[in-house]
């Protein structure tokens, strides 16, 4: 049986924190499906195509990582992709409280388990919103994001 995990998010853009969680997840699971959620209510800095390309490029040498886009509930996507796990990264106690509520809800609605990985200390301060703010103000994001995002500028 393949151990497959979905790593959902908006990845606007992917950060070194995301990269770390995906890389570590790939060592735990047979496949990690990075699932870019589409939310019509949200304003994104990068197009869906760019966000997908950034991740695909960052993991082009890792066959265990697949990148897809989706609408709707993550647990429905898990069923469709035959994934028994949702992978999430935790940076701080606020992330934990937020993610815990979602994980409990998902488990009540399905048999899908959420696996939490703590972010590495060196990336725990990075968020996509911080990266977007630095980019908007012309700052250097080279230490915050994979090279695939940096070359986009």
Coordinates of N, CA and C in Angstrom, one line a residue:
X1 N 0.8 -1.2 0.0 CA 0.0 0.0 0.0 C 0.9 1.3 0.0
X2 N 0.6 2.1 -0.9 CA 1.3 3.4 -1.0 C 0.9 4.3 0.1
X3 N 1.8 4.9 0.8 CA 1.6 6.0 1.8 C 1.6 7.3 1.1
X4 N 0.5 7.9 0.8 CA 0.4 9.1 0.1 C -0.2 10.2 1.0
X5 N 0.5 11.4 0.9 CA 0.0 12.6 1.7 C -0.3 13.7 0.8
X6 N -1.3 14.5 1.2 CA -1.6 15.7 0.5 C -1.1 16.9 1.3
X7 N -0.3 17.8 0.7 CA 0.2 19.0 1.4 C -0.6 20.2 0.8
X8 N -1.7 20.6 1.4 CA -2.5 21.6 0.8 C -2.0 23.0 1.2
X9 N -2.3 24.0 0.3 CA -2.0 25.4 0.6 C -2.2 26.3 -0.6
X10 N -2.0 27.6 -0.4 CA -2.1 28.5 -1.6 C -0.8 28.7 -2.2
X11 N 0.3 28.6 -1.4 CA 1.7 28.7 -2.0 C 1.8 29.9 -2.8
X12 N 1.5 31.1 -2.2 CA 1.6 32.4 -3.0 C 2.7 33.3 -2.4
X13 N 3.9 33.0 -2.6 CA 4.5 31.8 -3.3 C 5.0 30.8 -2.4
X14 N 5.5 29.7 -2.9 CA 6.2 28.7 -2.1 C 7.4 29.3 -1.4
X15 N 7.6 29.0 -0.1 CA 8.7 29.5 0.7 C 9.7 28.4 1.0
X16 N 10.8 28.8 1.6 CA 11.8 27.8 2.0 C 11.2 26.9 3.1
X17 N 10.3 27.5 3.9 CA 9.6 26.7 4.9 C 8.7 25.6 4.3
X18 N 8.0 25.9 3.3 CA 7.2 24.9 2.5 C 8.1 23.9 2.0
X19 N 9.2 24.4 1.3 CA 10.2 23.5 0.7 C 10.7 22.4 1.7
X20 N 11.0 22.9 2.9 CA 11.6 22.0 4.0 C 10.5 21.0 4.4
X21 N 9.3 21.4 4.5 CA 8.2 20.4 4.9 C 8.0 19.4 3.8
X22 N 8.0 19.8 2.6 CA 7.7 18.9 1.4 C 8.9 17.9 1.4
X23 N 10.1 18.4 1.5 CA 11.3 17.6 1.4 C 11.3 16.5 2.5
X24 N 11.0 17.0 3.7 CA 10.9 16.0 4.9 C 9.8 15.1 4.7
X25 N 8.6 15.6 4.2 CA 7.5 14.7 4.0 C 7.8 13.6 2.9
X26 N 8.6 14.0 1.9 CA 8.9 13.0 0.9 C 9.8 11.9 1.5
X27 N 10.5 12.1 2.6 CA 11.2 11.0 3.2 C 10.3 10.1 4.1
X28 N 9.2 10.6 4.4 CA 8.2 9.8 5.3 C 7.2 9.1 4.5
X29 N 6.8 9.6 3.3 CA 5.7 9.1 2.5 C 6.2 8.6 1.1
X30 N 5.5 7.7 0.5 CA 5.8 7.2 -0.8 C 5.6 8.3 -1.8
X31 N 4.6 9.2 -1.6 CA 4.3 10.3 -2.5 C 3.7 11.5 -1.7
X32 N 4.2 12.7 -2.0 CA 3.6 13.9 -1.4 C 3.0 14.6 -2.6
X33 N 1.7 14.9 -2.5 CA 1.0 15.6 -3.5 C 0.8 17.1 -3.0
X34 N 1.5 18.0 -3.6 CA 1.4 19.4 -3.2 C 0.1 19.9 -3.9
X35 N -0.9 20.3 -3.2 CA -2.2 20.6 -3.7 C -2.4 22.1 -3.5
X36 N -2.4 22.8 -4.6 CA -2.7 24.2 -4.6 C -4.2 24.5 -4.6
X37 N -4.7 25.0 -3.5 CA -6.1 25.2 -3.4 C -6.5 26.5 -4.2
X38 N -7.6 26.5 -4.9 CA -8.1 27.6 -5.6 C -9.3 28.2 -4.8
X39 N -9.1 29.5 -4.4 CA -10.2 30.2 -3.6 C -10.5 31.5 -4.4
X40 N -11.7 31.5 -4.9 CA -12.1 32.7 -5.7 C -12.2 34.0 -4.9
X41 N -12.3 33.8 -3.6 CA -12.4 35.0 -2.7 C -11.1 35.7 -2.5
X42 N -10.0 34.9 -2.7 CA -8.7 35.4 -2.4 C -8.0 36.1 -3.5
X43 N -7.3 37.2 -3.2 CA -6.4 37.9 -4.2 C -5.0 37.3 -4.1
X44 N -4.5 36.8 -5.2 CA -3.2 36.2 -5.2 C -2.2 37.2 -5.9
X45 N -0.9 37.2 -5.4 CA 0.1 37.9 -6.1 C 0.6 37.2 -7.3
X46 N 0.7 35.9 -7.3 CA 1.1 35.1 -8.4 C 0.0 34.3 -9.0
X47 N 0.0 34.1 -10.3 CA -1.1 33.3 -10.9 C -1.0 31.9 -10.5
X48 N -2.1 31.1 -10.7 CA -2.1 29.7 -10.3 C -1.0 29.0 -11.1
X49 N -0.9 29.3 -12.4 CA 0.1 28.7 -13.3 C 1.6 28.9 -12.7
X50 N 1.8 30.2 -12.3 CA 3.2 30.5 -11.8 C 3.4 29.7 -10.5
X51 N 2.4 29.7 -9.6 CA 2.6 29.0 -8.3 C 2.9 27.5 -8.6
X52 N 2.2 26.9 -9.5 CA 2.4 25.5 -9.8 C 3.8 25.3 -10.4
X53 N 4.2 26.2 -11.3 CA 5.5 26.1 -12.0 C 6.6 26.2 -11.0
X54 N 6.5 27.2 -10.0 CA 7.5 27.4 -9.0 C 7.8 26.1 -8.2
X55 N 6.7 25.4 -7.8 CA 6.8 24.2 -7.0 C 7.4 23.0 -7.9
X56 N 6.8 22.9 -9.1 CA 7.3 21.8 -10.0 C 8.8 22.0 -10.3
X57 N 9.2 23.2 -10.5 CA 10.7 23.5 -10.8 C 11.5 23.2 -9.6
X58 N 11.0 23.6 -8.4 CA 11.8 23.4 -7.2 C 12.0 21.9 -6.9
X59 N 11.0 21.1 -7.3 CA 11.1 19.6 -7.0 C 11.3 18.8 -8.3
X60 N 11.8 19.4 -9.3 CA 12.0 18.6 -10.6 C 12.8 17.4 -10.5
X61 N 13.7 17.3 -9.5 CA 14.6 16.1 -9.3 C 14.0 15.2 -8.2
X62 N 12.8 15.4 -7.7 CA 12.2 14.6 -6.6 C 11.0 13.9 -7.2
X63 N 11.1 12.7 -7.6 CA 10.0 12.0 -8.2 C 8.8 11.7 -7.3
X64 N 9.0 11.8 -6.0 CA 8.0 11.5 -5.0 C 7.0 12.7 -4.8
X65 N 7.4 13.8 -5.4 CA 6.5 15.0 -5.2 C 5.8 15.3 -6.5
X66 N 4.5 15.4 -6.4 CA 3.6 15.7 -7.5 C 2.8 17.0 -7.2
X67 N 2.5 17.8 -8.2 CA 1.9 19.1 -7.9 C 0.6 19.2 -8.7
X68 N -0.5 19.5 -8.0 CA -1.8 19.6 -8.6 C -2.5 20.8 -8.1
X69 N -3.6 21.2 -8.7 CA -4.5 22.3 -8.2 C -5.9 21.7 -7.9
X70 N -6.6 22.3 -7.1 CA -7.9 21.8 -6.7 C -8.9 22.8 -6.2
X71 N -10.2 22.5 -6.3 CA -11.2 23.3 -5.7 C -11.9 22.4 -4.6
X72 N -12.5 23.0 -3.6 CA -13.3 22.3 -2.7 C -12.6 21.8 -1.5
X73 N -13.1 20.8 -0.8 CA -12.6 20.3 0.5 C -11.4 19.5 0.3
X74 N -10.4 19.6 1.1 CA -9.2 18.8 1.1 C -9.5 17.4 1.3
X75 N -10.4 17.0 2.2 CA -10.7 15.6 2.4 C -11.3 15.0 1.1
X76 N -12.1 15.7 0.3 CA -12.6 15.2 -0.9 C -11.5 14.9 -1.9
X77 N -10.5 15.8 -1.9 CA -9.3 15.6 -2.7 C -8.5 14.4 -2.3
X78 N -8.4 14.2 -1.0 CA -7.7 13.0 -0.4 C -8.4 11.7 -0.9
X79 N -9.7 11.7 -0.9 CA -10.4 10.5 -1.4 C -10.2 10.3 -2.9
X80 N -10.2 11.4 -3.7 CA -10.0 11.3 -5.1 C -8.6 10.8 -5.4
X81 N -7.6 11.3 -4.7 CA -6.2 10.9 -4.9 C -5.7 9.7 -4.1
X82 N -6.7 9.1 -3.4 CA -6.4 7.9 -2.6 C -5.2 8.2 -1.6
X83 N -5.3 9.3 -0.9 CA -4.3 9.7 0.1 C -5.0 9.6 1.5
X84 N -4.2 8.9 2.4 CA -4.8 8.7 3.7 C -4.3 9.8 4.7
X85 N -3.4 10.7 4.3 CA -2.8 11.6 5.2 C -2.9 13.0 4.6
X86 N -3.0 14.0 5.5 CA -2.8 15.4 5.1 C -1.6 15.8 5.9
X87 N -0.6 16.5 5.2 CA 0.6 16.9 5.7 C 0.5 18.4 6.0
X88 N 0.9 18.9 7.2 CA 0.9 20.3 7.5 C 2.1 20.6 8.3
X89 N 2.6 21.9 8.1 CA 3.8 22.4 8.8 C 3.3 23.3 9.9
X90 N 4.0 23.3 11.0 CA 3.7 24.2 12.1 C 4.8 25.1 12.5
X91 N 4.6 26.4 12.5 CA 5.7 27.3 12.8 C 5.6 27.8 14.2
X92 N 4.4 27.8 14.8 CA 4.3 28.4 16.1 C 3.0 27.9 16.8
X93 N 2.8 28.3 18.1 CA 1.5 27.8 18.8 C 0.2 28.3 18.1
X94 N 0.2 29.4 17.5 CA -1.0 29.9 16.8 C -1.3 29.0 15.6
X95 N -0.3 28.6 14.8 CA -0.5 27.6 13.7 C -1.1 26.3 14.3
X96 N -0.5 25.9 15.4 CA -1.0 24.6 16.0 C -2.5 24.7 16.3
X97 N -2.9 25.7 17.0 CA -4.3 25.9 17.4 C -5.2 25.9 16.2
X98 N -4.8 26.6 15.2 CA -5.6 26.7 13.9 C -5.7 25.4 13.2
X99 N -4.5 24.7 13.1 CA -4.5 23.5 12.4 C -5.1 22.3 13.1
X100 N -5.1 22.4 14.5 CA -5.7 21.3 15.3 C -7.2 21.3 15.0
X101 N -7.8 22.4 15.0 CA -9.3 22.5 14.8 C -9.6 21.9 13.4
X102 N -8.8 22.2 12.4 CA -9.1 21.7 11.0 C -8.9 20.2 11.0
X103 N -7.8 19.7 11.7 CA -7.5 18.3 11.7 C -8.6 17.5 12.4
X104 N -9.1 18.0 13.5 CA -10.2 17.4 14.2 C -11.5 17.3 13.3
X105 N -11.8 18.4 12.6 CA -12.9 18.5 11.7 C -12.8 17.4 10.6
X106 N -11.6 17.4 10.0 CA -11.3 16.4 8.9 C -11.5 15.0 9.4
X107 N -11.0 14.7 10.6 CA -11.1 13.4 11.1 C -12.6 13.0 11.4
X108 N -13.4 13.9 11.9 CA -14.8 13.7 12.1 C -15.5 13.4 10.8
X109 N -15.1 14.1 9.7 CA -15.7 14.0 8.4 C -15.2 12.8 7.6
X110 N -14.0 12.3 8.0 CA -13.4 11.2 7.2 C -12.5 10.4 8.1
X111 N -11.8 9.5 7.5 CA -10.8 8.7 8.3 C -9.4 9.2 8.0
X112 N -9.3 10.4 7.5 CA -8.0 10.9 7.1 C -7.3 11.5 8.3
X113 N -6.0 11.1 8.5 CA -5.2 11.6 9.6 C -4.4 12.8 9.1
X114 N -4.2 13.8 9.9 CA -3.3 14.9 9.6 C -1.9 14.7 10.4
X115 N -0.9 14.8 9.6 CA 0.5 14.6 10.2 C 1.1 16.0 10.2
X116 N 1.6 16.4 11.4 CA 2.2 17.7 11.6 C 3.7 17.6 11.6
X117 N 4.4 18.4 10.9 CA 5.9 18.5 11.0 C 6.2 19.9 11.5
X118 N 7.1 20.0 12.5 CA 7.5 21.3 13.0 C 8.5 21.9 11.9
X119 N 8.3 23.2 11.6 CA 9.3 23.8 10.7 C 10.7 23.8 11.3
X120 N 11.6 23.8 10.5 CA 13.0 23.9 10.9 C 13.2 25.3 11.5
X121 N 14.0 25.4 12.6 CA 14.2 26.7 13.2 C 14.6 27.8 12.2
X122 N 15.4 27.4 11.3 CA 16.0 28.4 10.3 C 14.9 28.9 9.3
X123 N 13.7 28.3 9.3 CA 12.7 28.7 8.4 C 11.4 29.1 9.1
X124 N 11.4 29.0 10.4 CA 10.1 29.1 11.2 C 9.5 30.5 11.1
X125 N 10.3 31.5 10.8 CA 9.7 32.9 10.7 C 9.2 33.2 9.4
X126 N 9.4 32.4 8.4 CA 9.0 32.7 7.0 C 7.5 32.4 6.7
X127 N 6.8 33.3 6.1 CA 5.5 33.1 5.7 C 5.3 33.7 4.3
X128 N 4.4 33.2 3.5 CA 4.1 33.7 2.2 C 3.8 35.2 2.2
X129 N 3.0 35.6 3.3 CA 2.6 37.0 3.4 C 3.8 37.9 3.6
X130 N 4.8 37.4 4.4 CA 6.0 38.2 4.6 C 6.8 38.3 3.3
X131 N 6.9 37.2 2.6 CA 7.6 37.2 1.3 C 6.9 38.2 0.3
X132 N 5.6 38.1 0.2 CA 4.9 39.1 -0.7 C 5.1 40.5 -0.3
X133 N 5.2 40.8 1.0 CA 5.4 42.2 1.5 C 6.8 42.6 1.1
X134 N 7.8 41.7 1.3 CA 9.2 42.0 0.9 C 9.3 42.3 -0.7
X135 N 8.6 41.4 -1.4 CA 8.6 41.6 -2.9 C 7.9 42.9 -3.3
X136 N 6.8 43.2 -2.7 CA 6.1 44.4 -3.0 C 6.9 45.7 -2.8
X137 N 7.8 45.6 -1.8 CA 8.7 46.7 -1.5 C 10.1 46.6 -2.1
X138 N 10.2 45.7 -3.1 CA 11.5 45.7 -3.8 C 12.6 45.0 -3.0
X139 N 12.3 44.3 -2.0 CA 13.4 43.6 -1.1 C 13.9 42.3 -1.7
X140 N 15.0 41.9 -1.1 CA 15.7 40.6 -1.5 C 15.0 39.4 -0.8
X141 N 14.5 38.5 -1.6 CA 13.8 37.3 -1.0 C 14.7 36.1 -1.1
X142 N 15.9 36.2 -1.6 CA 16.7 35.1 -1.9 C 16.9 34.1 -0.8
X143 N 16.9 34.5 0.5 CA 17.0 33.6 1.6 C 15.7 33.1 2.1
X144 N 14.6 33.5 1.5 CA 13.2 33.1 1.9 C 12.5 32.1 1.0
X145 N 12.9 32.1 -0.3 CA 12.2 31.3 -1.2 C 13.1 30.4 -2.1
X146 N 12.6 29.3 -2.6 CA 13.5 28.5 -3.6 C 13.9 29.4 -4.8
X147 N 14.9 28.9 -5.5 CA 15.4 29.7 -6.6 C 14.3 29.8 -7.7
X148 N 13.4 28.8 -7.8 CA 12.4 28.9 -8.9 C 11.5 30.2 -8.7
X149 N 11.4 30.7 -7.5 CA 10.6 31.9 -7.3 C 11.5 33.1 -7.6
X150 N 12.7 33.0 -7.2 CA 13.7 34.2 -7.3 C 13.9 34.5 -8.8
X151 N 13.9 33.5 -9.7 CA 14.2 33.8 -11.1 C 13.0 34.4 -11.8
X152 N 11.8 34.4 -11.1 CA 10.6 34.9 -11.7 C 10.6 36.4 -11.8
X153 N 11.3 37.1 -10.9 CA 11.3 38.5 -10.8 C 11.6 39.3 -12.1

